[in-house]
mmCIF file of C-alpha atoms in Angstrom:
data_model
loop_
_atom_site.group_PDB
_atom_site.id
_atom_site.type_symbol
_atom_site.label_atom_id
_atom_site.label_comp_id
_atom_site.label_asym_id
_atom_site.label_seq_id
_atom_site.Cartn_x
_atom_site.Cartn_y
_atom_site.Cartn_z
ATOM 1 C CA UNK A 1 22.995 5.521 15.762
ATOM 2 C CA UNK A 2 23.495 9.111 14.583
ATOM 3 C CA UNK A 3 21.538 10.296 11.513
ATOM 4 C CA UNK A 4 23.237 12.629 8.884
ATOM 5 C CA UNK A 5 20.178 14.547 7.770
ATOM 6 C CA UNK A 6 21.847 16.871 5.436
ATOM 7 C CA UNK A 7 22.742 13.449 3.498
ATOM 8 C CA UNK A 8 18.927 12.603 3.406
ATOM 9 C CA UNK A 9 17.550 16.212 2.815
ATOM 10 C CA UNK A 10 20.609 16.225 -0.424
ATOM 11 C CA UNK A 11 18.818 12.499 -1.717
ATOM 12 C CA UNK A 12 15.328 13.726 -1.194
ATOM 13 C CA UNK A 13 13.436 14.813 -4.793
ATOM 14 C CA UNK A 14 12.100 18.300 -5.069
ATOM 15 C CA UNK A 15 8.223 17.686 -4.680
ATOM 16 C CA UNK A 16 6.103 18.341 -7.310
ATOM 17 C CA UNK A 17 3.453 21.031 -7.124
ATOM 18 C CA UNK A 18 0.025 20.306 -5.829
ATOM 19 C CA UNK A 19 -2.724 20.770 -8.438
ATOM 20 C CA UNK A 20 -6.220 21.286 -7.382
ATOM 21 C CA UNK A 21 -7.443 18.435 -5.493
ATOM 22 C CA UNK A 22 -3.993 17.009 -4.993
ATOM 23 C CA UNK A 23 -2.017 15.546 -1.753
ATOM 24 C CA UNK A 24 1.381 15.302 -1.485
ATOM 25 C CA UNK A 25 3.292 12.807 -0.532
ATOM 26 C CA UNK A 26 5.873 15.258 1.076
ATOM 27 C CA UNK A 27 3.872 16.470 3.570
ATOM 28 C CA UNK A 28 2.421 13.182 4.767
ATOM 29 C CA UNK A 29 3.999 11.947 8.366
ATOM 30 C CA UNK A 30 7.046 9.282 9.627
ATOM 31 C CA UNK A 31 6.197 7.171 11.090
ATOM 32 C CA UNK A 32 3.226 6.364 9.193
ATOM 33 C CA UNK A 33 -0.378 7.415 9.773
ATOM 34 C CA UNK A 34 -3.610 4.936 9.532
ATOM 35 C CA UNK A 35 -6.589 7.188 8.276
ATOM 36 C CA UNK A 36 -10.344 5.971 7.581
ATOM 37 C CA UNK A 37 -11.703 6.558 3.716
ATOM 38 C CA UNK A 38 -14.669 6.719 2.724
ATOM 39 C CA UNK A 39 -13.427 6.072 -1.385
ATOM 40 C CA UNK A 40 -14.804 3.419 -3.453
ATOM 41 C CA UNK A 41 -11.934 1.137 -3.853
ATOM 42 C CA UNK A 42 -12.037 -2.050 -6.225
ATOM 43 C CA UNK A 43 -9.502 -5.116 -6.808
ATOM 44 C CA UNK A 44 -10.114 -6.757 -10.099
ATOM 45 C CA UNK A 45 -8.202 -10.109 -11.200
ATOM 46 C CA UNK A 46 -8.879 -12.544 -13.851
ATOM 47 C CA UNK A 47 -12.141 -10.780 -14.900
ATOM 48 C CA UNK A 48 -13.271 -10.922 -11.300
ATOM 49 C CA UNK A 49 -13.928 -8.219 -8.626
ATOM 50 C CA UNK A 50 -12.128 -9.776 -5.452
ATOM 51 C CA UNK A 51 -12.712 -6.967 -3.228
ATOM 52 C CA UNK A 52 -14.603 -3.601 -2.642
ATOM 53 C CA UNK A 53 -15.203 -1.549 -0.246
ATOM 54 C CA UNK A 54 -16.141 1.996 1.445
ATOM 55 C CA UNK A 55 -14.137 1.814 4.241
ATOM 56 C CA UNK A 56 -10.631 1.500 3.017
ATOM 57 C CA UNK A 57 -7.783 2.439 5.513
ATOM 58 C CA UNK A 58 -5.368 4.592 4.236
ATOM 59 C CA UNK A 59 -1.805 4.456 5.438
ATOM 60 C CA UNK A 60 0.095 8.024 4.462
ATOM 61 C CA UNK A 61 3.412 7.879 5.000
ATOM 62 C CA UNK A 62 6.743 10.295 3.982
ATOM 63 C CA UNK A 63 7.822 10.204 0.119
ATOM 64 C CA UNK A 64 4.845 7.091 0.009
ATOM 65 C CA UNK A 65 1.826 7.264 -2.625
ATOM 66 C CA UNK A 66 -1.185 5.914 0.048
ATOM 67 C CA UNK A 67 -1.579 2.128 0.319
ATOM 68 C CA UNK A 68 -5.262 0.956 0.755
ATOM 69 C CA UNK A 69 -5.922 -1.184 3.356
ATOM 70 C CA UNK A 70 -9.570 -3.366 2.856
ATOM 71 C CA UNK A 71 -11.344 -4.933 6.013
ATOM 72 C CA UNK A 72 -11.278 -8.489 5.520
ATOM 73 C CA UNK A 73 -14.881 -8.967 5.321
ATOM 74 C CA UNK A 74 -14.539 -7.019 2.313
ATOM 75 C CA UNK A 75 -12.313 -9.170 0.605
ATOM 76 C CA UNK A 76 -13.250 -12.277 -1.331
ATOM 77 C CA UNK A 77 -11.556 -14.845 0.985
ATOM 78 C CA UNK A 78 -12.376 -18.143 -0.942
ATOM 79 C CA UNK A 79 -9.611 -16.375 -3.514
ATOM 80 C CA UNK A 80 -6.996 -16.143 -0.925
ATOM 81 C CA UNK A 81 -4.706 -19.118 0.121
ATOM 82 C CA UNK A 82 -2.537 -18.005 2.850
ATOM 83 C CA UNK A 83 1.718 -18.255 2.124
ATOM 84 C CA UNK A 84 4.743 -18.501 3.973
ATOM 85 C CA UNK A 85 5.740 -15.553 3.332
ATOM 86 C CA UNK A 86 6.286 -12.639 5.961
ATOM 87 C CA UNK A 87 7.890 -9.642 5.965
ATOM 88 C CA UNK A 88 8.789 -7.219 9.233
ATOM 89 C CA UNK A 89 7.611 -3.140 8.944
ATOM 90 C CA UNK A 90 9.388 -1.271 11.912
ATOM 91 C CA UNK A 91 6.531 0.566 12.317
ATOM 92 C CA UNK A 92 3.612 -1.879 11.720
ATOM 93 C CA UNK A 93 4.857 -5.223 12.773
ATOM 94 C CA UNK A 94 5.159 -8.628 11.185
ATOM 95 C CA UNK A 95 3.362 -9.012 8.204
ATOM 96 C CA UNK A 96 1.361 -12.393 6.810
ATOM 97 C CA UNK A 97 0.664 -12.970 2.886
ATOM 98 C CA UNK A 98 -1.668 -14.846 0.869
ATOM 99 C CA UNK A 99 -1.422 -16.046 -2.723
ATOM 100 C CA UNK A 100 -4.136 -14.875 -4.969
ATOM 101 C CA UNK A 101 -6.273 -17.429 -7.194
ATOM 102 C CA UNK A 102 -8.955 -16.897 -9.160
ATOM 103 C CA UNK A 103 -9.998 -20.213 -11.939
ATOM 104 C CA UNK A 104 -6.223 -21.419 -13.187
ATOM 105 C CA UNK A 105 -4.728 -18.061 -12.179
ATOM 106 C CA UNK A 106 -2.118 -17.956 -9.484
ATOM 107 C CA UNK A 107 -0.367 -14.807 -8.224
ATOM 108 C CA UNK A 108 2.211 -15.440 -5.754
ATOM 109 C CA UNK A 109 1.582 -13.122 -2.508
ATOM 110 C CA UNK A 110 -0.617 -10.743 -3.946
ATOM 111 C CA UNK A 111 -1.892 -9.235 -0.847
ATOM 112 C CA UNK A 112 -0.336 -8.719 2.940
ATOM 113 C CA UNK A 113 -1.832 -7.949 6.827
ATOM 114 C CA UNK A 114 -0.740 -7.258 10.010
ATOM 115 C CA UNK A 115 -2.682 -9.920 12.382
ATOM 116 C CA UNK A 116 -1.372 -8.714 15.028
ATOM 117 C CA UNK A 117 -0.141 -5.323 14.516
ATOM 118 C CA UNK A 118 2.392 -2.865 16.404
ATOM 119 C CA UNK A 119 1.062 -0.604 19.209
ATOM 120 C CA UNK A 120 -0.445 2.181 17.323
ATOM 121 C CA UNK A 121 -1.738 0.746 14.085
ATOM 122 C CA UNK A 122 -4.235 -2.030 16.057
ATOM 123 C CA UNK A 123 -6.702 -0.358 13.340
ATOM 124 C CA UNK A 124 -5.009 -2.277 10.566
ATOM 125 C CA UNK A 125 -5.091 -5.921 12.307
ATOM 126 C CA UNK A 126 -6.441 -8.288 9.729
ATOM 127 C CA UNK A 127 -7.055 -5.455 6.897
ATOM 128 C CA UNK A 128 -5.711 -6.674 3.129
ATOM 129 C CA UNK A 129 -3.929 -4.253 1.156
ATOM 130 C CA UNK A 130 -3.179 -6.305 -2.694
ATOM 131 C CA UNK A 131 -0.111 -4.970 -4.633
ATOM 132 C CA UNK A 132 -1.344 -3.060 -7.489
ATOM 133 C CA UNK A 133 1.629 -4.342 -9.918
ATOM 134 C CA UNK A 134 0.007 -8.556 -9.059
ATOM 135 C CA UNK A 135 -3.042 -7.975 -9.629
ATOM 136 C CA UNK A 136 -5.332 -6.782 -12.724
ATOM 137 C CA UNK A 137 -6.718 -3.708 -11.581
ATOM 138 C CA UNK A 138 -7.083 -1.593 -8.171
ATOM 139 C CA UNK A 139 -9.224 1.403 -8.062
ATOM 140 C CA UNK A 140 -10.057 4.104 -6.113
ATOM 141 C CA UNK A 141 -13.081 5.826 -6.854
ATOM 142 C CA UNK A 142 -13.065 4.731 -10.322
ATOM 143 C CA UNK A 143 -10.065 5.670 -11.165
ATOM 144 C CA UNK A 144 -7.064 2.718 -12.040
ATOM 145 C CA UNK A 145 -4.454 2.777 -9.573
ATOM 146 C CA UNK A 146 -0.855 3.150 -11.681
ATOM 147 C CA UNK A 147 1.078 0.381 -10.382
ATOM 148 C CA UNK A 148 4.740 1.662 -9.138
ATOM 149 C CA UNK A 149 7.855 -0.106 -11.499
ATOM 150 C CA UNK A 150 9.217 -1.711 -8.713
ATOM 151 C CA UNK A 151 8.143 -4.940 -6.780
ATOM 152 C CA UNK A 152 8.783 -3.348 -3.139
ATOM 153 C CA UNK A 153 6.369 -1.144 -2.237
ATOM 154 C CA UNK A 154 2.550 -2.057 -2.447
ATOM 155 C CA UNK A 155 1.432 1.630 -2.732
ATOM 156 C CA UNK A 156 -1.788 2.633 -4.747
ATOM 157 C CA UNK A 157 -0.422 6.076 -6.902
ATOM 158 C CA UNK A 158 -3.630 8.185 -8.575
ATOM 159 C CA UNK A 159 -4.153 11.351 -9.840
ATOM 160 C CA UNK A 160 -4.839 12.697 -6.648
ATOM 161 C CA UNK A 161 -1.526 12.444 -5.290
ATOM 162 C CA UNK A 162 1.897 14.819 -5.925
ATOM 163 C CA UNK A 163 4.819 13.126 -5.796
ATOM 164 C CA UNK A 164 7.884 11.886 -6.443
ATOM 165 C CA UNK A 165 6.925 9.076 -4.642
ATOM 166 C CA UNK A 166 9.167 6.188 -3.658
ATOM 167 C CA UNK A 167 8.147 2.819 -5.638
ATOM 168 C CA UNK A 168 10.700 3.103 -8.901
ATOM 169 C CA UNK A 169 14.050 1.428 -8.908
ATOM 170 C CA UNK A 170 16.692 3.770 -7.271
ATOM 171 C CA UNK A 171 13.775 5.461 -5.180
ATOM 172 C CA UNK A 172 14.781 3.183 -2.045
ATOM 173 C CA UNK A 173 17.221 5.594 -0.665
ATOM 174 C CA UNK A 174 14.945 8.673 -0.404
#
């Protein structure tokens, strides 16, 4: 399969510029990288906190806002009723998803893994990243998480990052 790069490099956005404190998203890696946090990060649903943790796993990937990854034991797991659901990552492997329910609320696979992940990202086996547009609230260090307008992607945008990042209808192509 032959790539026509020009074609991507005409599609790709201009990045933004970095402010003080910033990443951007354009000069994060493909395939995707796995790095350790040490942020706060918070999932709130139906008035309840169901997870939180200082030792998120960040994956950083190309044109991607950072999706936080939470260690299971970090995650409320009487919330979480696994679904049939699965989707394939070329990079990361099959992944399983759960439904979310907290009292008489139901959201319909909320949250995703990797049980058993591709060769590379074994750091991510069994680690719960939520989608910020099911749920309530996701935070990073205090800060709400803007959910991205499209259903796709589960990435966490903040302040800290420069985009454009993918995650808005008509972004798929970048």
């Amino acid at each position: 399969m032959s790539h026509d790069w020009g074609m991507w490099n005409s599609l790709r956005p201009k990045p933004d510029p970095v402010g003080p404190g910033q990443e951007s998203v354009w000069d994060y890696p493909r395939p995707p990288a796995v790095a350790v946090s040490g942020e706060l990060v918070r999932v709130w649903h139906a008035g309840t906190m169901v997870a939180e943790t200082r030792k998120p796993l960040r994956v950083l990937e190309t044109a991607h806002a950072p999706a936080y990854y939470i260690p299971r034991a970090d995650v409320a797991a009487e919330y979480l009723r696994p679904s049939r659901h699965a989707t394939w990552c070329e990079y990361k492997g099959r992944a399983a998803y759960a439904d979310l329910v907290v009292g008489e609320t139901r959201v319909s696979n909320a949250c995703w893994w990797y049980p058993d992940p591709s060769p590379g990202y074994e750091t991510l086996r069994d680690a719960i990243c939520f989608y910020p547009q099911r749920v309530d609230r996701c935070e990073v260090d205090g800060e709400a998480v803007t959910p991205l307008r499209g259903s796709f992607y589960g990435d966490w945008p903040t302040s800290k990052i420069a985009g454009p990042y993918k995650g808005a209808p008509g972004t798929e192509g970048w």
